[in-house]
Amino acid sequence: MKTQMRTEPMALMDLAKVDVPKTQPPNLLPEPIAPRDLVSVHDLAPAEILSLFNLTAMLKRRPADFRGVLAGKQMVMFFEKPSLRTRLTFEAGMDSLGGSTFFVDQTRGRLDARESLYDIAHNLERWIDVIVLRTFSHATVEGMATYADVPVINALSELEHPCQALADFFTLQEHFGDLSKIHFSYVGDGNNMAHSLLLAGAAMGSKVSIATPERYALNPVIVTMAQAIAEETGATLRLLNDPRKAVTGTDAVYTDAWASMGHEDEAEERAKVFAPYQVNAALFNLAKPHALFMHCLPAHRGSEVTDQIIDSPNSAVFDQAENRLHIQKAILVWLLGGGVGRFQARSARAHA
Ligand code: CP
Ligand code: NVA
């Protein structure tokens, strides 16, 4: 969308104040906001993220109440990289909301190899209601968002993975409640996950400690963005090199692949540098006893995490994967204007 920006409070934010009603129908909620894009976690104001979590909780608790909310809407997905979770949760989510999906396997050639992004965008906007992209270059997602007159969702780029980070902080909220009281840690590569998690933690007012090898530090532009958000929310952000320091006393320990998609040929070299960042019992035991182990998956067992930790009762990895479905349904309902207020009111009447 050409008008995309991270803005002042919008109608959706009011949802944050509305909990799922138990006995009384709520007041009618505001109609959804004008369509926008979700290219970065930074596209959402902190209160909007909380609103989205509220909607996600409703969708998760009572999916049947939202059946058909996106009837007649069409989504296209172009993926330049492989996917299990992202593809299936978007497809299943859109289907359960009554919409349809077209998947374009773009793994054999970049999206804009045959035709300019500008031309593709102006075709798609004539046919389709929402565009979901998984790309190598972040500029491809940004370009599509700039040119296309329908919402564009980043389903992972080299720079960010906002849908995953939102699902992850929703999972943390389910476990711990108030996110401004948690200490979240991440150890490993300063990659797309680290960037989106830092932005999400900053927006939620959390304490965030991230340890990466010096050579694989986070992108300074993202760090500056996160620091600006933290000034508004009171979040504390610590960027370190020592994984033990990052993890000690935290409520959640997150890690990701040492060699992300597109960097597989560096795997051997990276394995040496990242070895001290492996989440094993010695490292994980420095966190609080109730700490969650988190990973976006796919996991490379025996590399960034041991079986003992990922299979432990503290592991939240499958909760995170499940919540991809619920958060993305909420994102689609929100971006496509699926009449949230109408459906919530109907849902409340049914349960009164
Ligand atoms: N976590 C995640 O995005 O998984 P996929 O790569 O399988 O989509
Ligand atoms: N950082 C990983 C995330 C996979 C979901 C990658 O980009 O490959």
PDB file of C-alpha atoms and ligand atoms in Angstrom, residues 81-83 85-86 134-135 155-161 164 186 189 191-194 254 256-264 295-298 300 324, ligand 2:
ATOM      1  CA  LYS A  81      12.396 -20.088  -0.333  1.00  0.00           C
ATOM      2  CA  PRO A  82      11.038 -23.364   1.087  1.00  0.00           C
ATOM      3  CA  SER A  83       8.453 -23.404   3.863  1.00  0.00           C
ATOM      4  CA  ARG A  85       4.825 -23.684   8.719  1.00  0.00           C
ATOM      5  CA  THR A  86       4.378 -20.366   6.956  1.00  0.00           C
ATOM      6  CA  ARG A 134       8.811 -14.927   1.137  1.00  0.00           C
ATOM      7  CA  THR A 135      11.917 -13.506  -0.477  1.00  0.00           C
ATOM      8  CA  ALA A 155       6.339 -14.019   5.205  1.00  0.00           C
ATOM      9  CA  LEU A 156      10.125 -13.868   5.738  1.00  0.00           C
ATOM     10  CA  SER A 157      12.839 -11.883   4.067  1.00  0.00           C
ATOM     11  CA  GLU A 158      16.551 -11.711   4.668  1.00  0.00           C
ATOM     12  CA  LEU A 159      15.930  -8.852   7.122  1.00  0.00           C
ATOM     13  CA  GLU A 160      12.750  -9.789   9.017  1.00  0.00           C
ATOM     14  CA  HIS A 161      10.189 -12.449   9.872  1.00  0.00           C
ATOM     15  CA  GLN A 164       6.872 -15.423  13.379  1.00  0.00           C
ATOM     16  CA  TYR A 186      18.071 -14.764  22.141  1.00  0.00           C
ATOM     17  CA  ASP A 189      22.857 -15.407  14.559  1.00  0.00           C
ATOM     18  CA  ASN A 191      19.472 -12.648  11.490  1.00  0.00           C
ATOM     19  CA  ASN A 192      15.891 -11.971  10.381  1.00  0.00           C
ATOM     20  CA  MET A 193      14.486 -13.631  13.516  1.00  0.00           C
ATOM     21  CA  ALA A 194      16.763 -11.672  15.839  1.00  0.00           C
ATOM     22  CA  TYR A 254      15.280 -18.322  21.913  1.00  0.00           C
ATOM     23  CA  ASP A 256      17.471 -20.033  15.439  1.00  0.00           C
ATOM     24  CA  ALA A 257      19.492 -21.684  12.687  1.00  0.00           C
ATOM     25  CA  TRP A 258      23.145 -20.746  12.559  1.00  0.00           C
ATOM     26  CA  ALA A 259      22.983 -20.715   8.748  1.00  0.00           C
ATOM     27  CA  SER A 260      19.688 -19.309   7.500  1.00  0.00           C
ATOM     28  CA  MET A 261      18.170 -20.080   4.110  1.00  0.00           C
ATOM     29  CA  GLY A 262      20.508 -18.677   1.484  1.00  0.00           C
ATOM     30  CA  HIS A 263      23.575 -19.155   3.728  1.00  0.00           C
ATOM     31  CA  GLU A 264      23.716 -22.954   3.681  1.00  0.00           C
ATOM     32  CA  HIS A 295      12.711 -21.687  18.293  1.00  0.00           C
ATOM     33  CA  CYS A 296      10.939 -20.649  15.101  1.00  0.00           C
ATOM     34  CA  LEU A 297      11.761 -24.023  13.477  1.00  0.00           C
ATOM     35  CA  PRO A 298      13.074 -25.718  11.447  1.00  0.00           C
ATOM     36  CA  HIS A 300      18.945 -28.242  13.506  1.00  0.00           C
ATOM     37  CA  ARG A 324       1.445 -19.005  13.589  1.00  0.00           C
TER      38      ARG A 324
HETATM   39  N1  NVA B   2      16.441 -17.495  10.071  1.00  0.00           N
HETATM   40  C1  NVA B   2      15.773 -18.599   9.403  1.00  0.00           C
HETATM   41  C2  NVA B   2      14.332 -18.613   9.793  1.00  0.00           C
HETATM   42  C3  NVA B   2      13.558 -19.775   9.230  1.00  0.00           C
HETATM   43  C4  NVA B   2      12.106 -19.716   9.593  1.00  0.00           C
HETATM   44  C5  NVA B   2      15.929 -18.455   7.903  1.00  0.00           C
HETATM   45  O1  NVA B   2      15.815 -17.333   7.394  1.00  0.00           O
HETATM   46  O2  NVA B   2      16.198 -19.458   7.246  1.00  0.00           O
END
